[in-house]
Short mmCIF file of C-alpha atoms in Angstrom, two decimals:
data_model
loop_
_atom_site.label_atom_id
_atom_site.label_comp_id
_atom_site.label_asym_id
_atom_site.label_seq_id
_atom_site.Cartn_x
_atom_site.Cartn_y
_atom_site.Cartn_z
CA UNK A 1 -7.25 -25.90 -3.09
CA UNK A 2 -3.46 -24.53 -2.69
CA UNK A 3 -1.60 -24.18 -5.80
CA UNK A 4 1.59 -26.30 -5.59
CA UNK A 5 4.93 -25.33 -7.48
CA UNK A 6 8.20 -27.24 -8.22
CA UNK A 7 11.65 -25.69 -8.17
CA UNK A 8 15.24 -26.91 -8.31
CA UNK A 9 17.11 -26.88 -4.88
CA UNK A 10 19.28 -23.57 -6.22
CA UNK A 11 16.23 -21.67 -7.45
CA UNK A 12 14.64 -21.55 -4.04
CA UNK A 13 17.61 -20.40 -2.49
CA UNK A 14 18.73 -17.64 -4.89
CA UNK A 15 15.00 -16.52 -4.88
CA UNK A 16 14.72 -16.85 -1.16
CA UNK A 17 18.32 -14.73 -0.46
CA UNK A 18 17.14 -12.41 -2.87
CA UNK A 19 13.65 -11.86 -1.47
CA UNK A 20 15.28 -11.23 2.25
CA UNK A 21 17.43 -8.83 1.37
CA UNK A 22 15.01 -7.03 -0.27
CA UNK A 23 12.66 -7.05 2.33
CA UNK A 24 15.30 -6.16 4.66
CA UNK A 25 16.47 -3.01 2.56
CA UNK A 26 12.56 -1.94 2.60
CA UNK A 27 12.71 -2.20 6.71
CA UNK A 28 15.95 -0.34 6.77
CA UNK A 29 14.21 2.36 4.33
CA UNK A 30 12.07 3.13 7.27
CA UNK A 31 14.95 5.07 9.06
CA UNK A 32 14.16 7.89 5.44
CA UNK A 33 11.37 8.53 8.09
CA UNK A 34 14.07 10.00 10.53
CA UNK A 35 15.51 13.24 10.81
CA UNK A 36 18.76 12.72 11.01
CA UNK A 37 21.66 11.58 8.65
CA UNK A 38 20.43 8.25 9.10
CA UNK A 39 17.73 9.28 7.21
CA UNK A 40 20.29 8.84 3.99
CA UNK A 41 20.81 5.16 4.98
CA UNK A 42 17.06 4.69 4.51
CA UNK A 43 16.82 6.64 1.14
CA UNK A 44 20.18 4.56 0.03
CA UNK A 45 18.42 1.24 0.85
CA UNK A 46 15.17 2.20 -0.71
CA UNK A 47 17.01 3.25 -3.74
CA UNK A 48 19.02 0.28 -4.09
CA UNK A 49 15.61 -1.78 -4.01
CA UNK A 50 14.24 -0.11 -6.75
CA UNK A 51 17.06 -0.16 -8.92
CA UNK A 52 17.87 -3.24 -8.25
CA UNK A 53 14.32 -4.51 -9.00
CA UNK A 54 13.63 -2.46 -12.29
CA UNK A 55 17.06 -3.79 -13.88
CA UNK A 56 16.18 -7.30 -13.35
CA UNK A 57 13.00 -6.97 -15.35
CA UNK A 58 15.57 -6.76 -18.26
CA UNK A 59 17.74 -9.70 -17.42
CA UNK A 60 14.75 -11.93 -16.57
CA UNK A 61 13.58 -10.94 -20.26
CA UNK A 62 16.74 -11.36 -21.67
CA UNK A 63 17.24 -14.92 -20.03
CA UNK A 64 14.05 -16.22 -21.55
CA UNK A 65 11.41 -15.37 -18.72
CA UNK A 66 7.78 -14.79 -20.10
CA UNK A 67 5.94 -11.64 -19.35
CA UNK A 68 2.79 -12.40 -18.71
CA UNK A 69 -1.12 -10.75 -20.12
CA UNK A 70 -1.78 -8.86 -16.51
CA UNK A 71 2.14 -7.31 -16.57
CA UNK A 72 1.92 -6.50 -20.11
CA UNK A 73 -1.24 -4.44 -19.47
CA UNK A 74 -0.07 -3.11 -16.67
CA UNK A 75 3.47 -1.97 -18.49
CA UNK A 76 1.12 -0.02 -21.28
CA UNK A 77 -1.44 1.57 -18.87
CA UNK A 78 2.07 2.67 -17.05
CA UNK A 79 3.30 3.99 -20.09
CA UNK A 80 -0.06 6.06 -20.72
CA UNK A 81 0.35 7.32 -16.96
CA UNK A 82 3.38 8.50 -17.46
CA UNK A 83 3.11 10.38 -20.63
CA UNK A 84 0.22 11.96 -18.84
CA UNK A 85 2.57 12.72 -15.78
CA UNK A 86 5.09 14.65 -18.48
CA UNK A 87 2.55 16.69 -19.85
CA UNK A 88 2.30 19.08 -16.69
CA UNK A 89 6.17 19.00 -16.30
CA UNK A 90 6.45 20.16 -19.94
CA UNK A 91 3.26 22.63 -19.97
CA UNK A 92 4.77 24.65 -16.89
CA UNK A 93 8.59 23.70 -17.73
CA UNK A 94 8.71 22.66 -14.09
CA UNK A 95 11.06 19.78 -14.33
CA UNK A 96 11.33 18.98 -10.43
CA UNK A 97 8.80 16.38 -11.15
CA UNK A 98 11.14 14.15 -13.20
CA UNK A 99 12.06 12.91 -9.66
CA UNK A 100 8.12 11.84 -8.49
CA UNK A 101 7.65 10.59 -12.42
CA UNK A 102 10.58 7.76 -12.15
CA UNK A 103 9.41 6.74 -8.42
CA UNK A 104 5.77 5.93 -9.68
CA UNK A 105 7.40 4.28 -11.92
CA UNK A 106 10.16 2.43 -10.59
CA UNK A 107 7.39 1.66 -7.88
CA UNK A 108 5.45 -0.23 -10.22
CA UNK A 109 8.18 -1.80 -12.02
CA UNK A 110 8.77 -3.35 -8.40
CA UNK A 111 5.50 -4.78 -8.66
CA UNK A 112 6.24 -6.43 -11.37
CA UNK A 113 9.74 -7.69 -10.45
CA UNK A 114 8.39 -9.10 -7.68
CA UNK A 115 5.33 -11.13 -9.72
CA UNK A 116 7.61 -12.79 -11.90
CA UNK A 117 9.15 -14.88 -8.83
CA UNK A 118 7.49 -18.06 -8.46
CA UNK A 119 6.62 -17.77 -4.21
CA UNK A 120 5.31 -19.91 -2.16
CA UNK A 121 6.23 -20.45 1.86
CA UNK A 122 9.37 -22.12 1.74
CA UNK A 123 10.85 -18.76 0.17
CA UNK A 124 8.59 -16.66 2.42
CA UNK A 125 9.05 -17.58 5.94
CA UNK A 126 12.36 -16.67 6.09
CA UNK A 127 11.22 -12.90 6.00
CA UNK A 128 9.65 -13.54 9.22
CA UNK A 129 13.29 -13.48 10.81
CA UNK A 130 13.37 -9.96 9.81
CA UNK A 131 10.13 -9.45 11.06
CA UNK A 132 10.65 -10.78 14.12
CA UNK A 133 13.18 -8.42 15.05
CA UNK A 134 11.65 -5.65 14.16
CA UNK A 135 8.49 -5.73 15.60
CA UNK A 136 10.25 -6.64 18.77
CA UNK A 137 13.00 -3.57 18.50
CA UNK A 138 9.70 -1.39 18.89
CA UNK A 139 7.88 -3.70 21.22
CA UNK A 140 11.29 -3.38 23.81
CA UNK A 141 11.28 0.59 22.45
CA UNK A 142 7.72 1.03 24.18
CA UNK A 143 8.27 -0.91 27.12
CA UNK A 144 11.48 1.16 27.91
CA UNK A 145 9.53 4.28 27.05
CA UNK A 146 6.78 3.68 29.77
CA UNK A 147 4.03 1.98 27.84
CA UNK A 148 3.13 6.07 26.32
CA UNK A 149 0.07 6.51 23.88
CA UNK A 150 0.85 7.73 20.89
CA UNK A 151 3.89 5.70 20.57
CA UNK A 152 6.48 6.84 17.75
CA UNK A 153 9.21 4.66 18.78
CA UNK A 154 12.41 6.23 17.12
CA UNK A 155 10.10 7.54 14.21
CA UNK A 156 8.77 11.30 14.26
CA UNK A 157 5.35 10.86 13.63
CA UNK A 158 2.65 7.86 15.45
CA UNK A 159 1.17 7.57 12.53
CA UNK A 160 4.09 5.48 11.13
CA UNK A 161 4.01 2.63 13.88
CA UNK A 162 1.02 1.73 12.90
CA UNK A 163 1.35 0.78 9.23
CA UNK A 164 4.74 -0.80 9.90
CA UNK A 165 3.28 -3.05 12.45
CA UNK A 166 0.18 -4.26 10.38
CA UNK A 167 1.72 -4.32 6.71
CA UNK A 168 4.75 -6.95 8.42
CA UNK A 169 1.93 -8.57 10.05
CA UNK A 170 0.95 -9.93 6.56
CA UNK A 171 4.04 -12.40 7.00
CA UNK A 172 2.99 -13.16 10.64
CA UNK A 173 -0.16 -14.38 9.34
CA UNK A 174 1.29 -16.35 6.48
CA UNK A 175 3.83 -17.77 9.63
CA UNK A 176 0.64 -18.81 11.40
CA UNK A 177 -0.85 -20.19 8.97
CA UNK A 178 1.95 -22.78 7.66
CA UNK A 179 4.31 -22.49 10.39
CA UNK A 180 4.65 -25.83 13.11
CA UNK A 181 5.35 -23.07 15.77
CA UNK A 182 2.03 -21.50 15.39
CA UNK A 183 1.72 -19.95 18.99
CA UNK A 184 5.16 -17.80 18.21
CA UNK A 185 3.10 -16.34 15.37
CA UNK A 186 0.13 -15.76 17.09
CA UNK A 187 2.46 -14.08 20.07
CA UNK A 188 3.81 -11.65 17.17
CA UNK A 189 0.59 -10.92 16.00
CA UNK A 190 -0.82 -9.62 19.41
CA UNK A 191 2.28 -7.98 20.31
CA UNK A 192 2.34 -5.87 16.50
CA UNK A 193 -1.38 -5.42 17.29
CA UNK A 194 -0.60 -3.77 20.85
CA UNK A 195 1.73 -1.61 19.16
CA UNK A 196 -0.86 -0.79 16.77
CA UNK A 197 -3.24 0.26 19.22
CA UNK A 198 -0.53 1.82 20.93
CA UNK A 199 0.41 4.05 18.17
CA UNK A 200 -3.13 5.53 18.17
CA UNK A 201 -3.78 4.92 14.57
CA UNK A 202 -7.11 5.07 13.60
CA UNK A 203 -6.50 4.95 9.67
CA UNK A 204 -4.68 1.43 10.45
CA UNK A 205 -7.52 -0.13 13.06
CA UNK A 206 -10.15 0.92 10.19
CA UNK A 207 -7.64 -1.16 7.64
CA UNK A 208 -7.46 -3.74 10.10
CA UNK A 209 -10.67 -4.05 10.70
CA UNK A 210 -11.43 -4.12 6.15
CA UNK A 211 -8.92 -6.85 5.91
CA UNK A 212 -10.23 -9.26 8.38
CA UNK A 213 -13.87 -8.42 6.59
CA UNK A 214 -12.60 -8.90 2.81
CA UNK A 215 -10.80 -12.13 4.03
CA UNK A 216 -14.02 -13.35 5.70
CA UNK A 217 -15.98 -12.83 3.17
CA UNK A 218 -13.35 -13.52 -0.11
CA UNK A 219 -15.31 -16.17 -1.67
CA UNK A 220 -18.63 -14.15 -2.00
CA UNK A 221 -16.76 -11.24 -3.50
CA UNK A 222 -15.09 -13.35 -5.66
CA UNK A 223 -18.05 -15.50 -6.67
CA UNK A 224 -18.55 -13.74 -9.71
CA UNK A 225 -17.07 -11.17 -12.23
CA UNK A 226 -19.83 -8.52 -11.69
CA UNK A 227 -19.55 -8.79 -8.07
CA UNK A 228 -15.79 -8.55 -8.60
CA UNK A 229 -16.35 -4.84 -10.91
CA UNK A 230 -18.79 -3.96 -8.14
CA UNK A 231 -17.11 -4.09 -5.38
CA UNK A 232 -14.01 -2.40 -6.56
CA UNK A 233 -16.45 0.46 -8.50
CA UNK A 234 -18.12 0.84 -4.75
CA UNK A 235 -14.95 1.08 -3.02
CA UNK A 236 -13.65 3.67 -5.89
CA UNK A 237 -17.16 5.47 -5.32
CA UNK A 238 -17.00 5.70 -1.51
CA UNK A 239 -13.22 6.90 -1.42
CA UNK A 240 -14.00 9.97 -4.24
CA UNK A 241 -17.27 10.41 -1.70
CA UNK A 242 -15.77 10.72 1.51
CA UNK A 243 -12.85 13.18 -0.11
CA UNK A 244 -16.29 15.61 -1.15
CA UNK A 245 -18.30 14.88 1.50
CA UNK A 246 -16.40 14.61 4.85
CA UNK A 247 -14.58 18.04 5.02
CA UNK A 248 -18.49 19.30 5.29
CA UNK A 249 -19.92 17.08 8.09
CA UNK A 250 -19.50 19.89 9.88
CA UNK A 251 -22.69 22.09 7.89
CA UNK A 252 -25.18 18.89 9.06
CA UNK A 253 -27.24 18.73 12.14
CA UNK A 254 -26.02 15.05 13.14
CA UNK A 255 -21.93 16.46 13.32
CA UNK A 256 -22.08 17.89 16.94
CA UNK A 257 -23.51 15.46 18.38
CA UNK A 258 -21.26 12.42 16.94
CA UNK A 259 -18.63 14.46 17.62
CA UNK A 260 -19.21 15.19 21.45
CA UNK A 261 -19.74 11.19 21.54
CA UNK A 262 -16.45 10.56 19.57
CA UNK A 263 -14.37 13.02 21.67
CA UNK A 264 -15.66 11.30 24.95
CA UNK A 265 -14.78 7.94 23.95
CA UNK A 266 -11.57 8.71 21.79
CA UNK A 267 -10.34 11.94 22.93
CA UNK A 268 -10.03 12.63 19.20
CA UNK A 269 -12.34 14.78 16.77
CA UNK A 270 -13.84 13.10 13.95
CA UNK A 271 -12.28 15.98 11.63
CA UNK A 272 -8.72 16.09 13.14
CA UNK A 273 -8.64 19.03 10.91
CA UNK A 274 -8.47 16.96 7.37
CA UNK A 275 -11.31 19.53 6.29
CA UNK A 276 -9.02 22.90 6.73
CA UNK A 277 -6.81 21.26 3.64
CA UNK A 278 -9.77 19.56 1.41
CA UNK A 279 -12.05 22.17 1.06
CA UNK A 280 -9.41 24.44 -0.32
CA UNK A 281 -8.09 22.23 -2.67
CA UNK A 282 -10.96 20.73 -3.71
CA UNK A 283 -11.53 24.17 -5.21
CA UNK A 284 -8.21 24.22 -6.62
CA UNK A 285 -8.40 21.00 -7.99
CA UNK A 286 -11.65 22.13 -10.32
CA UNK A 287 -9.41 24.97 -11.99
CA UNK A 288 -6.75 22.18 -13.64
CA UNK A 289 -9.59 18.99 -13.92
CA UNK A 290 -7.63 16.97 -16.84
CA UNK A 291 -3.95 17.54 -16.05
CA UNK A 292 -3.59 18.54 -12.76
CA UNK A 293 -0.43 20.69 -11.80
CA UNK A 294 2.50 18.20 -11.92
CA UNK A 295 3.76 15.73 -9.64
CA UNK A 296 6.20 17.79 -7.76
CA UNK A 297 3.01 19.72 -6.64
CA UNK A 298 1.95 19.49 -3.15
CA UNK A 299 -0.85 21.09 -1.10
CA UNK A 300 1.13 23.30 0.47
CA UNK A 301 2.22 24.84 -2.97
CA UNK A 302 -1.68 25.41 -3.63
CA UNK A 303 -3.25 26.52 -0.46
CA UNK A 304 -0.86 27.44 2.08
CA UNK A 305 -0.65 25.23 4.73
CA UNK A 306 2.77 23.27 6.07
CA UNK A 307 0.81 20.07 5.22
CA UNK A 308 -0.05 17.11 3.26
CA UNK A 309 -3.07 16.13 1.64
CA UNK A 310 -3.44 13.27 3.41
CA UNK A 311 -5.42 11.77 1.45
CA UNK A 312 -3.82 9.54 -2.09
CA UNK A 313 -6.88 10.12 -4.14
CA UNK A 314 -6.82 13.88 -4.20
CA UNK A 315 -3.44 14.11 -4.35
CA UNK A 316 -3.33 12.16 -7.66
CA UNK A 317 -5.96 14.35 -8.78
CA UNK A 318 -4.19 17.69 -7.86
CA UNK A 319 -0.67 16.50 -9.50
CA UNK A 320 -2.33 14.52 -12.42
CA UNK A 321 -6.06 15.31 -12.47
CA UNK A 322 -8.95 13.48 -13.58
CA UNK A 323 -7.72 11.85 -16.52
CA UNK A 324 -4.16 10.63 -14.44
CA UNK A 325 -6.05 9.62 -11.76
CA UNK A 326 -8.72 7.34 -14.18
CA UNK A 327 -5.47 5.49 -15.32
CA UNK A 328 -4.01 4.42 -11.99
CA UNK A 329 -7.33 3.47 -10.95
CA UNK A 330 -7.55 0.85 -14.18
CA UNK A 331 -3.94 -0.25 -13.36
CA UNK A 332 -5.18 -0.83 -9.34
CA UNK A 333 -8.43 -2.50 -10.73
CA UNK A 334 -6.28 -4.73 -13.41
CA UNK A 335 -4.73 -6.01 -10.49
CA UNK A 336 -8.07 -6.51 -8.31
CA UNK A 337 -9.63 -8.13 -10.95
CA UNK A 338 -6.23 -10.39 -11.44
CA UNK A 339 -6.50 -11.33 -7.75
CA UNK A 340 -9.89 -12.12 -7.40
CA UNK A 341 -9.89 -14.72 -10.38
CA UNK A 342 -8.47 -17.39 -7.91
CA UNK A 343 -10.82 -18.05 -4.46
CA UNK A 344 -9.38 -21.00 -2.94
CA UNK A 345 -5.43 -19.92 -2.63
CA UNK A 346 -4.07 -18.49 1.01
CA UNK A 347 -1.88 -16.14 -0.17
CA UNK A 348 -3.73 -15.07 -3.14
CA UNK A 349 -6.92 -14.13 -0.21
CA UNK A 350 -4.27 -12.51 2.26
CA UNK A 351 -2.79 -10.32 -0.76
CA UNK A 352 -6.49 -9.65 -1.85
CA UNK A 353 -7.95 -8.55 1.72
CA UNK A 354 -4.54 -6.45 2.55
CA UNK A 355 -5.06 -4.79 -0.82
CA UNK A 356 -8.24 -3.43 -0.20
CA UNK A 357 -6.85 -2.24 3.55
CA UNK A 358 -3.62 -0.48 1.71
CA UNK A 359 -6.82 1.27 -0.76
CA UNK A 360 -8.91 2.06 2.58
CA UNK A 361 -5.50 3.07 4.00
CA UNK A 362 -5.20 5.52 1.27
CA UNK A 363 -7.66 7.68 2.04
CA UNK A 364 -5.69 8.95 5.15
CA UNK A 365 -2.19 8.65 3.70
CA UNK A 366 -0.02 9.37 0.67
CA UNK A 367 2.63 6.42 0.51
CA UNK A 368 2.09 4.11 -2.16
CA UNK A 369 4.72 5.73 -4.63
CA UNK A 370 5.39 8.86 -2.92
CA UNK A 371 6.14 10.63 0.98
CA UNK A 372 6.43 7.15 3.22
CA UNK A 373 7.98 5.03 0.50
CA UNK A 374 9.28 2.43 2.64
CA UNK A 375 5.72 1.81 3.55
CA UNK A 376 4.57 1.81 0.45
CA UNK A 377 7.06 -0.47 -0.83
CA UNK A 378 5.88 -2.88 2.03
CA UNK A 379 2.16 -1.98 0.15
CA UNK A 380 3.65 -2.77 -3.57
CA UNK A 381 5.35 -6.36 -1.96
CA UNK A 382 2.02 -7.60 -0.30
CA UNK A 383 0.20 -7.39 -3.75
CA UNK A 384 2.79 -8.61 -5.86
CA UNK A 385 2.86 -11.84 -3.87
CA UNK A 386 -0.80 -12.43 -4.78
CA UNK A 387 -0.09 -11.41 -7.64
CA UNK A 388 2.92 -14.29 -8.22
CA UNK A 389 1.17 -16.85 -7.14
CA UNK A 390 -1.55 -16.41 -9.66
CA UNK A 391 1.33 -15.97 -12.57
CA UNK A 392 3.45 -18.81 -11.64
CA UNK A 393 1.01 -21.23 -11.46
CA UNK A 394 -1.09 -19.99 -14.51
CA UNK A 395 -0.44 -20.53 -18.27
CA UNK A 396 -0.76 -16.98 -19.25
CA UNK A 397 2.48 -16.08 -20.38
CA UNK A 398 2.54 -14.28 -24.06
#
């Protein structure tokens, strides 16, 4: 069953001109990734999205929209988080992380923006112009380049193909799925998935391969409430266990010879040198448990090295420790638990399955609210559109 909505003519439109431009700010964000002035043009669009989005909270409010249970929750756990985010900032009198602070939040607060517009395809699809062109900017990009490995296109870094191609993909699928030109979509979808492949992402083809299995198998993970808590307190388990546990692979008898086998049929080491940052800061992590040491704190402050942690979970738990990191967990599990109360709607199953990819995703990357933002933005949309169906369709609101 696919919940059904009814709007007046105008209201799709303004909704539907509002929702492109958006989405086509967060594209145009990705050039932050460059370095070069155009790299302003990107922050400039990103900002405008987030201000833009966090103001008209208030004038929804003010013009008689409800707030509904799941965004009320989620606007008091946020307000816990960031009084725990200040605490550091004030203890040290370090305030450089005033900056970090208002993107978490403004982050969320997009979230929520986004959830209160009642969405359904025929305000959707016309992203997919947006899409179209960009996947195929890159697509022409890496034919002109020679068909390399370890494409970047006009980005610095592979690793950013990848994520752009399969968080837009979301829309291709949604395309496929209700679209009358169904073979375009599927076209778009093979050619974003070459590119994936192409960037030599193995973070992504892991998510990739989590959100085709959480889609599969949506209905027995939602089939209950305790299956629900359990498979979001397993996923939470395994991510906190592979941040302890993989940096030391290397001490066990089993590591060389997975690793000669990986290198043969990859080229790549099964380390690719994540355990030179984790070990360290693992350590340093255990000297500030509670609090962490702000959020303008990165690894490279701690431990030395000219790099990220790579990793969102121990990030959060060296800027915000254990008791920072607990919250945003219960705000990302609110929101699981939100999703997986409906079974039967598309978009509600494609926001559910991506979600869990953008978690898996996590544990190689730090771009939800903070380095990649235009990524993460794309991250924060995909949810939120579960996450409006669900409201809009729902008599929740208090």
């Amino acid at each position: 069953m696919e919940y059904s909505s009814q709007n007046k003519p105008g209201t799709i439109k303004v909704v539907s001109l509002v929702l492109f431009v958006l989405y086509s700010l967060i594209l145009i964000g990705s050039m932050n990734a460059l370095e070069s002035s155009l790299s302003n043009v990107g922050l400039l669009a990103l900002g405008f999205v987030l201000l833009f989005t966090n103001i008209g909270i208030f004038f929804m409010l003010l013009n008689g929209g409800k707030i509904y249970k799941t965004q009320f929750f989620i606007i008091i756990l946020l307000s816990i988080l960031t009084v725990i985010c200040i605490y550091p900032m004030l203890r040290d009198r370090d305030f450089g992380d005033v900056m970090n602070i208002l993107q978490l939040i403004m982050c969320v607060g997009f979230l929520i923006y986004i959830s209160f517009l009642n969405l359904d395809y025929s305000k959707i699809k016309m992203l997919n112009l947006v899409t179209v062109v960009f996947i195929l900017v890159h697509f022409c990009l890496w034919i002109v380049s020679g068909f390399p490995r370890m494409f970047s296109s006009f980005y610095p870094n592979p690793n950013l193909v990848g994520p752009y191609m399969f968080y837009t993909s979301f829309f291709l699928i949604i395309g496929a799925k209700f679209s009358r030109i169904k073979i375009v979509y599927y076209f778009l979808l093979l050619v974003s998935f070459v590119l994936m492949l192409a960037s030599d992402s193995r973070s992504i083809l892991i998510s990739v391969l989590t959100a085709i299995v959480v889609f599969v198998l949506w209905k027995l993970i939602t089939i209950s409430k305790f299956v629900r808590i359990l498979f979001f307190g397993l996923l939470i388990t395994a991510f906190l266990s592979f941040i302890f546990i993989y940096p030391h692979l290397p001490e066990y008898r089993f590591y060389i010879p997975l690793e000669n086998w990986m290198l043969t049929h990859t080229g790549k080491s099964i380390m690719s040198g994540r355990n030179d940052i984790w070990i360290p800061l693992t350590a340093m992590v255990e000297q500030q448990p509670y609090f962490g040491y702000g959020m303008n704190t990165v690894a490279t402050d701690l431990i030395g090295h000219d790099k990220s942690a790579h990793n969102l979970y121990l990030n959060t738990l060296m800027q915000i420790g254990y008791v920072g990191f607990s919250v945003l967990i219960i705000i990302l599990f609110t929101i699981w638990m939100r999703l997986t109360s409906v079974k039967d709607d598309f978009f509600v199953r494609l926001s559910g399955a991506y979600m869990v990819a953008i978690l898996v995703h996590q544990n190689f990357e730090i771009t939800l609210f903070q380095n990649q933002l235009s990524i993460g933005m794309l991250q924060w949309l995909i949810i939120a559109i579960g996450l409006s169906r669900i409201f809009n369709n729902k008599k929740e609101g208090i």
